[in-house]
Amino acid sequence: MGIEVVVEGLTKSFGKQSIWRDVTLTLPAGEVSVMLGPSGTGKTVFLKSLIGLLKPEKGRVLINGVDMVNSPERDIYETRKLFGLMFQDGALFGSMSLFDNIAFPLREHTRKKESEIRRIVMERIEVVGLLGAEGKLPGEISGGMRKRAGLARALVLDPQIILCDEPDSGLDPVRTAYLSQLLIDLNAQIDATMLIVTHNLDIAATVPDNMGMLFRRELVTFGPREVLLTSEEPVVAQFLDGRREGPIGMSEEKDAATLAAEADAADAAAARPRTIVPQLEPSPGLPPRRAVARRRDRVMGMIDQLPPAARSAIRRTYAESAGAPTLPIPAAGSGT
Ligand SMILES: Nc1ncnc2c1ncn2[C@@H]1O[C@H](COP(=O)(O)OP(=O)(O)O)[C@@H](O)[C@H]1O
Ligand SMILES: [Mg+2]
């Protein structure tokens, strides 16, 4: 089962440039989380900090008792083996077949026999739906297939934590939908803790159990998907509605005059109700995601601390989920 990742007060800058400050969140074990944020807000820097490749100057990242920021380098190196990374560009070697690309981490980091390597690689190739393409070069296949090959490679060392950096970049909406389903199917099959960094709204709406957003050097919010999806926070609402009007500008920051000029338009758009679409389920034939029951207990345990809109959305989610026993909904003070 996946491992919990606890991030406490993480603060990172490069020289005088502050990237983000005081980021605190927990990736619950085996659940799927998404981190949203405009380009340049330090999402990739965040992923690299989780695996200890970049060193924030403050805070901790705790995994199985090891702090990926401050623990001895040897412990960090060992703990890094729990991770599977899917990079933004796929990062495949152009002159190697898909098979050799996917086998690479096994040949590099283990002493497994070639027969064992073949068995593992072919199994992962099947999981990501690339059977038959293993002999091809990266240049001979589509962008979507390259993404899936990158994912297969991230899986060969049996990761318990999977980080995906903008897995949708360069994919059309149909391929992105397939990828979303693949991520959920993967979670059902291996129960790993997953963090997906993206600015794709379809992935954000359909894939994660939890969601957060980085903006202006801060973590705007992080929690159950319903919290962000019902948020009235201007920056979150603008992002989710894909509007031009709001605090997010082309240059990331806007001046006060521009913001004021847009306020009216933004008010009009905010009046539009946002609907929460159901989270994707694993494909037929796959086991149910083990995280679902854990997540339900966890979220119901914290529901009283959540904003009213999120509370009622969560109650609706669980009341409607197929086969779930009806939840007792308090008659008074439920905020619904
Ligand atoms: N190794 C580095 N050294 C200095 N600055 C960096 C380094 N890596 C990233 N940055 C800066 O950090 C900021 C955030 O980058 P990044 O994490 O790539 O954003 P995102 O992934 O959200 O688009 C950018 O301004 C980038 O120039
Ligand atoms: Mg990035």
Short mmCIF file of C-alpha atoms and ligand atoms in Angstrom, two decimals:
data_model
loop_
_atom_site.label_atom_id
_atom_site.label_comp_id
_atom_site.label_asym_id
_atom_site.label_seq_id
_atom_site.Cartn_x
_atom_site.Cartn_y
_atom_site.Cartn_z
CA MET A 1 0.00 0.00 0.00
CA GLY A 2 1.09 3.57 -0.65
CA ILE A 3 2.90 5.63 1.93
CA GLU A 4 1.76 8.91 3.43
CA VAL A 5 3.84 11.99 2.57
CA VAL A 6 3.79 14.74 5.18
CA VAL A 7 4.95 18.21 4.11
CA GLU A 8 5.46 20.75 6.89
CA GLY A 9 6.25 24.44 6.48
CA LEU A 10 8.23 23.96 3.29
CA THR A 11 9.86 27.16 1.99
CA LYS A 12 12.01 27.42 -1.12
CA SER A 13 13.83 30.21 -2.89
CA PHE A 14 16.59 30.51 -5.44
CA GLY A 15 18.83 33.36 -4.35
CA LYS A 16 16.52 36.35 -3.94
CA GLN A 17 13.65 34.74 -5.85
CA SER A 18 11.12 33.26 -3.43
CA ILE A 19 9.32 30.29 -5.04
CA TRP A 20 6.81 29.34 -2.32
CA ARG A 21 6.58 29.76 1.45
CA ASP A 22 5.30 27.65 4.28
CA VAL A 23 3.69 24.87 2.24
CA THR A 24 2.01 22.37 4.57
CA LEU A 25 -0.03 19.40 3.35
CA THR A 26 -0.36 15.63 3.65
CA LEU A 27 -0.66 13.27 0.71
CA PRO A 28 -2.82 10.53 2.26
CA ALA A 29 -1.58 6.98 1.75
CA GLY A 30 -2.77 5.41 -1.49
CA GLU A 31 -4.91 8.38 -2.51
CA VAL A 32 -4.61 10.41 -5.69
CA SER A 33 -3.88 14.12 -5.29
CA VAL A 34 -3.59 16.91 -7.85
CA MET A 35 -1.60 20.12 -7.52
CA LEU A 36 -2.86 22.89 -9.75
CA GLY A 37 -1.15 26.16 -10.46
CA PRO A 38 -0.31 28.54 -13.30
CA SER A 39 3.01 28.06 -15.10
CA GLY A 40 6.03 29.18 -13.18
CA THR A 41 4.50 28.81 -9.71
CA GLY A 42 7.05 26.21 -8.69
CA LYS A 43 5.16 22.96 -9.20
CA THR A 44 8.15 21.14 -10.65
CA VAL A 45 10.34 22.61 -7.92
CA PHE A 46 7.85 21.20 -5.41
CA LEU A 47 8.07 17.68 -6.90
CA LYS A 48 11.86 17.83 -6.91
CA SER A 49 11.79 18.94 -3.26
CA LEU A 50 9.65 15.94 -2.30
CA ILE A 51 12.28 13.53 -3.60
CA GLY A 52 15.15 15.50 -2.09
CA LEU A 53 16.68 16.64 -5.40
CA LEU A 54 16.17 20.29 -4.42
CA LYS A 55 16.69 21.55 -0.88
CA PRO A 56 14.11 23.93 0.57
CA GLU A 57 15.68 26.16 3.21
CA LYS A 58 12.90 25.57 5.72
CA GLY A 59 10.46 22.80 6.55
CA ARG A 60 10.30 19.02 6.36
CA VAL A 61 9.10 16.28 4.02
CA LEU A 62 8.47 13.16 6.08
CA ILE A 63 8.25 9.72 4.49
CA ASN A 64 8.48 6.66 6.74
CA GLY A 65 10.30 8.78 9.32
CA VAL A 66 12.90 10.06 6.85
CA ASP A 67 13.01 13.82 6.25
CA MET A 68 13.78 14.34 2.54
CA VAL A 69 15.13 17.82 3.37
CA ASN A 70 17.35 17.31 6.39
CA SER A 71 18.09 13.59 6.84
CA PRO A 72 21.50 12.17 5.95
CA GLU A 73 21.96 11.83 2.18
CA ARG A 74 22.15 8.05 2.48
CA ASP A 75 18.66 7.82 4.00
CA ILE A 76 17.30 10.22 1.38
CA TYR A 77 18.82 8.10 -1.39
CA GLU A 78 17.23 4.94 0.01
CA THR A 79 13.82 6.58 0.45
CA ARG A 80 13.96 7.96 -3.08
CA LYS A 81 13.70 4.36 -4.30
CA LEU A 82 10.07 4.37 -3.10
CA PHE A 83 9.23 6.94 -5.78
CA GLY A 84 8.25 6.55 -9.40
CA LEU A 85 8.62 9.70 -11.48
CA MET A 86 6.87 10.54 -14.71
CA PHE A 87 8.53 13.58 -16.21
CA GLN A 88 6.91 16.37 -18.16
CA ASP A 89 8.59 15.49 -21.47
CA GLY A 90 8.56 11.70 -21.08
CA ALA A 91 12.37 11.87 -20.95
CA LEU A 92 12.85 8.73 -23.05
CA PHE A 93 16.15 7.88 -24.73
CA GLY A 94 15.55 8.42 -28.44
CA SER A 95 17.90 5.70 -29.64
CA MET A 96 16.49 2.97 -27.37
CA SER A 97 13.41 0.84 -27.99
CA LEU A 98 10.48 1.30 -25.62
CA PHE A 99 11.44 -2.02 -24.04
CA ASP A 100 14.99 -0.87 -23.30
CA ASN A 101 13.77 2.52 -22.08
CA ILE A 102 11.38 0.90 -19.64
CA ALA A 103 13.96 -1.70 -18.58
CA PHE A 104 16.56 1.00 -17.94
CA PRO A 105 15.89 1.62 -14.20
CA LEU A 106 15.95 -2.15 -13.55
CA ARG A 107 19.29 -2.59 -15.32
CA GLU A 108 20.67 0.50 -13.60
CA HIS A 109 19.45 -0.02 -10.03
CA THR A 110 18.98 -3.77 -9.57
CA ARG A 111 20.92 -6.95 -10.23
CA LYS A 112 17.94 -8.79 -11.66
CA LYS A 113 18.50 -11.41 -14.35
CA GLU A 114 17.48 -10.49 -17.88
CA SER A 115 14.60 -13.02 -17.79
CA GLU A 116 13.20 -11.39 -14.67
CA ILE A 117 13.63 -7.94 -16.24
CA ARG A 118 11.69 -9.08 -19.30
CA ARG A 119 8.85 -10.37 -17.14
CA ILE A 120 8.55 -7.09 -15.18
CA VAL A 121 8.87 -4.84 -18.23
CA MET A 122 6.25 -6.74 -20.21
CA GLU A 123 3.88 -6.64 -17.24
CA ARG A 124 4.19 -2.84 -16.98
CA ILE A 125 3.87 -2.48 -20.74
CA GLU A 126 0.58 -4.33 -20.47
CA VAL A 127 -0.63 -2.12 -17.58
CA VAL A 128 -0.16 1.04 -19.66
CA GLY A 129 -1.64 -0.56 -22.79
CA LEU A 130 1.47 -0.63 -24.97
CA LEU A 131 1.69 -4.36 -25.73
CA GLY A 132 3.03 -4.82 -29.24
CA ALA A 133 4.82 -1.47 -29.31
CA GLU A 134 7.77 -2.54 -27.14
CA GLY A 135 10.16 -2.77 -30.09
CA LYS A 136 9.41 0.74 -31.37
CA LEU A 137 11.62 3.79 -30.94
CA PRO A 138 10.16 6.83 -29.13
CA GLY A 139 10.24 8.77 -32.41
CA GLU A 140 8.00 6.21 -34.10
CA ILE A 141 5.04 6.52 -31.73
CA SER A 142 2.51 9.19 -30.77
CA GLY A 143 2.90 11.65 -27.90
CA GLY A 144 0.25 9.81 -25.92
CA MET A 145 2.14 6.53 -26.28
CA ARG A 146 5.37 8.22 -25.21
CA LYS A 147 3.61 9.47 -22.05
CA ARG A 148 2.43 5.96 -21.31
CA ALA A 149 5.92 4.59 -21.88
CA GLY A 150 7.23 7.19 -19.42
CA LEU A 151 4.63 6.00 -16.95
CA ALA A 152 5.57 2.33 -17.50
CA ARG A 153 9.18 3.23 -16.80
CA ALA A 154 8.12 4.99 -13.60
CA LEU A 155 6.46 1.73 -12.51
CA VAL A 156 9.21 -0.86 -12.93
CA LEU A 157 10.74 -0.43 -9.49
CA ASP A 158 7.34 -0.98 -7.80
CA PRO A 159 6.99 2.57 -6.50
CA GLN A 160 4.77 3.28 -3.53
CA ILE A 161 4.65 6.99 -4.32
CA ILE A 162 4.12 8.14 -7.91
CA LEU A 163 4.75 11.72 -9.02
CA CYS A 164 3.53 12.85 -12.44
CA ASP A 165 4.70 16.22 -13.77
CA GLU A 166 2.11 17.57 -16.22
CA PRO A 167 1.30 14.16 -17.72
CA ASP A 168 -1.13 15.84 -20.14
CA SER A 169 1.29 18.33 -21.68
CA GLY A 170 1.15 18.05 -25.45
CA LEU A 171 -1.84 15.69 -25.45
CA ASP A 172 -5.20 16.37 -27.11
CA PRO A 173 -8.39 16.16 -25.00
CA VAL A 174 -9.18 12.59 -26.06
CA ARG A 175 -5.71 11.31 -25.20
CA THR A 176 -5.86 13.25 -21.93
CA ALA A 177 -9.12 11.47 -21.08
CA TYR A 178 -7.45 8.09 -21.73
CA LEU A 179 -4.54 9.12 -19.56
CA SER A 180 -6.88 10.16 -16.72
CA GLN A 181 -8.50 6.74 -16.84
CA LEU A 182 -5.09 5.08 -16.91
CA LEU A 183 -4.02 6.95 -13.77
CA ILE A 184 -7.14 5.81 -11.90
CA ASP A 185 -6.72 2.24 -13.19
CA LEU A 186 -3.13 2.29 -12.04
CA ASN A 187 -4.17 3.42 -8.58
CA ALA A 188 -6.69 0.58 -8.41
CA GLN A 189 -4.03 -1.94 -9.40
CA ILE A 190 -1.15 -0.87 -7.17
CA ASP A 191 -2.68 1.33 -4.43
CA ALA A 192 0.24 3.77 -4.59
CA THR A 193 0.12 7.31 -3.24
CA MET A 194 -0.04 9.59 -6.29
CA LEU A 195 0.58 13.29 -6.87
CA ILE A 196 -0.20 14.76 -10.28
CA VAL A 197 0.94 18.25 -11.14
CA THR A 198 -1.12 19.79 -13.92
CA HIS A 199 -3.09 22.76 -15.09
CA ASN A 200 -5.51 20.57 -17.00
CA LEU A 201 -9.02 21.18 -15.71
CA ASP A 202 -10.44 17.86 -16.93
CA ILE A 203 -7.85 15.90 -15.00
CA ALA A 204 -8.44 18.11 -11.96
CA ALA A 205 -12.20 17.58 -12.15
CA THR A 206 -12.24 13.82 -12.66
CA VAL A 207 -9.10 12.17 -11.27
CA PRO A 208 -8.07 13.22 -7.74
CA ASP A 209 -9.31 12.46 -4.25
CA ASN A 210 -7.56 15.61 -3.05
CA MET A 211 -6.57 18.83 -4.67
CA GLY A 212 -4.43 21.86 -3.96
CA MET A 213 -3.29 24.95 -5.77
CA LEU A 214 -0.06 26.91 -5.73
CA PHE A 215 -0.38 30.61 -6.47
CA ARG A 216 1.67 33.68 -5.67
CA ARG A 217 4.23 31.81 -3.63
CA GLU A 218 1.64 30.18 -1.41
CA LEU A 219 -0.40 27.01 -1.22
CA VAL A 220 -3.88 28.48 -1.67
CA THR A 221 -5.60 25.40 -0.37
CA PHE A 222 -5.16 21.65 -0.16
CA GLY A 223 -7.78 19.12 0.85
CA PRO A 224 -10.59 16.86 -0.37
CA ARG A 225 -11.44 17.58 -4.03
CA GLU A 226 -14.83 18.98 -3.08
CA VAL A 227 -13.21 21.83 -1.13
CA LEU A 228 -11.38 23.24 -4.12
CA LEU A 229 -14.15 22.44 -6.57
CA THR A 230 -16.67 24.45 -4.53
CA SER A 231 -14.23 27.21 -3.53
CA GLU A 232 -15.28 30.81 -4.02
CA GLU A 233 -11.71 32.02 -3.55
CA PRO A 234 -11.20 34.33 -6.59
CA VAL A 235 -7.98 32.75 -7.78
CA VAL A 236 -9.37 29.22 -7.53
CA ALA A 237 -12.65 30.17 -9.17
CA GLN A 238 -10.86 31.93 -12.03
CA PHE A 239 -8.63 28.96 -12.61
CA LEU A 240 -11.43 26.39 -12.52
CA ASP A 241 -13.67 28.45 -14.79
CA GLY A 242 -10.78 29.13 -17.17
CA ARG A 243 -11.56 32.84 -17.21
CA ARG A 244 -9.27 35.67 -18.20
CA GLU A 245 -10.74 37.98 -15.58
CA GLY A 246 -9.29 37.57 -12.12
CA PRO A 247 -6.09 37.70 -10.16
CA ILE A 248 -4.22 35.40 -12.56
CA GLY A 249 -2.75 37.34 -15.48
CA MET A 250 -0.52 36.44 -18.41
CA SER A 251 2.43 37.73 -16.42
CA GLU A 252 1.09 35.86 -13.35
CA GLU A 253 0.62 39.08 -11.39
CA LYS A 254 -1.75 41.90 -12.31
CA ASP A 255 -1.77 45.46 -11.07
CA ALA A 256 -4.59 46.79 -8.92
CA ALA A 257 -6.11 48.91 -11.70
CA THR A 258 -6.51 45.94 -14.03
CA LEU A 259 -8.02 43.89 -11.25
CA ALA A 260 -10.55 46.60 -10.41
CA ALA A 261 -11.53 46.99 -14.06
CA GLU A 262 -12.25 43.28 -14.24
CA ALA A 263 -14.20 43.02 -11.02
CA ASP A 264 -17.62 43.46 -12.62
CA ALA A 265 -17.05 40.84 -15.28
CA ALA A 266 -15.75 38.48 -12.64
CA ASP A 267 -18.83 39.00 -10.49
CA ALA A 268 -21.05 38.05 -13.40
CA ALA A 269 -19.08 34.89 -14.09
CA ALA A 270 -19.00 33.90 -10.42
CA ALA A 271 -22.79 33.80 -10.42
CA ARG A 272 -22.59 30.79 -12.73
CA PRO A 273 -22.93 27.66 -10.58
CA ARG A 274 -20.09 25.21 -10.82
CA THR A 275 -21.05 21.55 -10.98
CA ILE A 276 -18.94 18.74 -9.60
CA VAL A 277 -18.64 15.84 -12.00
CA PRO A 278 -18.20 12.37 -10.49
CA GLN A 279 -14.70 11.03 -9.96
CA LEU A 280 -13.56 8.38 -12.46
CA GLU A 281 -13.97 4.75 -11.44
CA PRO A 282 -11.52 1.98 -12.39
CA SER A 283 -12.22 0.27 -15.73
CA PRO A 284 -14.48 -2.79 -15.67
CA GLY A 285 -12.63 -5.92 -14.57
CA LEU A 286 -10.23 -4.08 -12.29
CA PRO A 287 -10.40 -4.27 -8.50
CA PRO A 288 -11.97 -1.30 -6.69
CA ARG A 289 -9.51 1.34 -5.46
CA ARG A 290 -8.59 0.47 -1.89
CA ALA A 291 -8.12 4.18 -1.15
CA VAL A 292 -11.83 4.84 -1.56
CA ALA A 293 -12.91 3.40 1.79
CA ARG A 294 -9.95 4.93 3.61
CA ARG A 295 -10.66 8.29 2.01
CA ARG A 296 -14.29 8.16 2.93
CA ASP A 297 -13.51 7.52 6.61
CA ARG A 298 -10.87 10.22 6.61
CA VAL A 299 -13.05 12.86 4.94
CA MET A 300 -16.14 12.07 7.02
CA GLY A 301 -13.93 12.43 10.10
CA MET A 302 -12.96 15.98 9.16
CA ILE A 303 -16.20 17.09 7.55
CA ASP A 304 -17.19 19.45 10.37
CA GLN A 305 -14.06 21.53 9.76
CA LEU A 306 -14.82 22.03 6.05
CA PRO A 307 -16.69 24.96 4.42
CA PRO A 308 -20.47 24.42 4.04
CA ALA A 309 -20.40 24.10 0.23
CA ALA A 310 -17.74 21.40 0.44
CA ARG A 311 -19.63 19.62 3.20
CA SER A 312 -22.79 19.27 1.19
CA ALA A 313 -20.84 18.26 -1.94
CA ILE A 314 -19.11 15.52 0.03
CA ARG A 315 -22.40 14.28 1.48
CA ARG A 316 -23.87 14.19 -2.01
CA THR A 317 -20.85 12.29 -3.35
CA TYR A 318 -21.17 9.58 -0.76
CA ALA A 319 -24.96 9.43 -0.79
CA GLU A 320 -24.89 8.89 -4.55
CA SER A 321 -21.97 6.47 -4.83
CA ALA A 322 -23.21 3.12 -6.05
CA GLY A 323 -23.80 0.47 -3.42
CA ALA A 324 -22.80 2.74 -0.57
CA PRO A 325 -24.99 2.61 2.51
CA THR A 326 -26.99 5.78 2.97
CA LEU A 327 -25.20 8.25 5.18
CA PRO A 328 -26.93 9.70 8.17
CA ILE A 329 -27.27 13.40 7.39
CA PRO A 330 -27.76 15.50 10.51
CA ALA A 331 -31.06 17.34 10.31
CA ALA A 332 -29.78 20.58 11.78
CA GLY A 333 -26.58 22.56 11.44
CA SER A 334 -25.35 20.44 8.57
CA GLY A 335 -24.78 23.48 6.41
CA THR A 336 -26.56 21.87 3.50
N1 LIG B 1 17.44 24.99 -10.44
C1 LIG B 1 16.90 26.23 -10.47
N2 LIG B 1 17.64 27.32 -10.23
C2 LIG B 1 17.11 28.55 -10.23
N3 LIG B 1 15.80 28.81 -10.48
C3 LIG B 1 15.00 27.77 -10.74
C4 LIG B 1 15.50 26.42 -10.75
N4 LIG B 1 14.47 25.57 -11.03
C5 LIG B 1 13.38 26.37 -11.19
N5 LIG B 1 13.69 27.67 -11.03
C6 LIG B 1 12.73 28.78 -11.08
O1 LIG B 1 11.64 28.49 -10.23
C7 LIG B 1 10.43 28.99 -10.75
C8 LIG B 1 9.37 27.92 -10.75
O2 LIG B 1 9.71 26.93 -11.71
P1 LIG B 1 8.90 25.57 -11.96
O3 LIG B 1 8.87 24.77 -10.72
O4 LIG B 1 9.52 24.93 -13.14
O5 LIG B 1 7.43 26.11 -12.28
P2 LIG B 1 6.18 25.25 -12.82
O6 LIG B 1 6.59 23.82 -12.85
O7 LIG B 1 5.07 25.52 -11.85
O8 LIG B 1 5.86 25.78 -14.18
C9 LIG B 1 10.75 29.53 -12.14
O9 LIG B 1 10.84 30.93 -12.06
C10 LIG B 1 12.11 28.94 -12.44
O10 LIG B 1 12.86 29.82 -13.24
MG MG B 2 6.80 22.43 -14.36
#
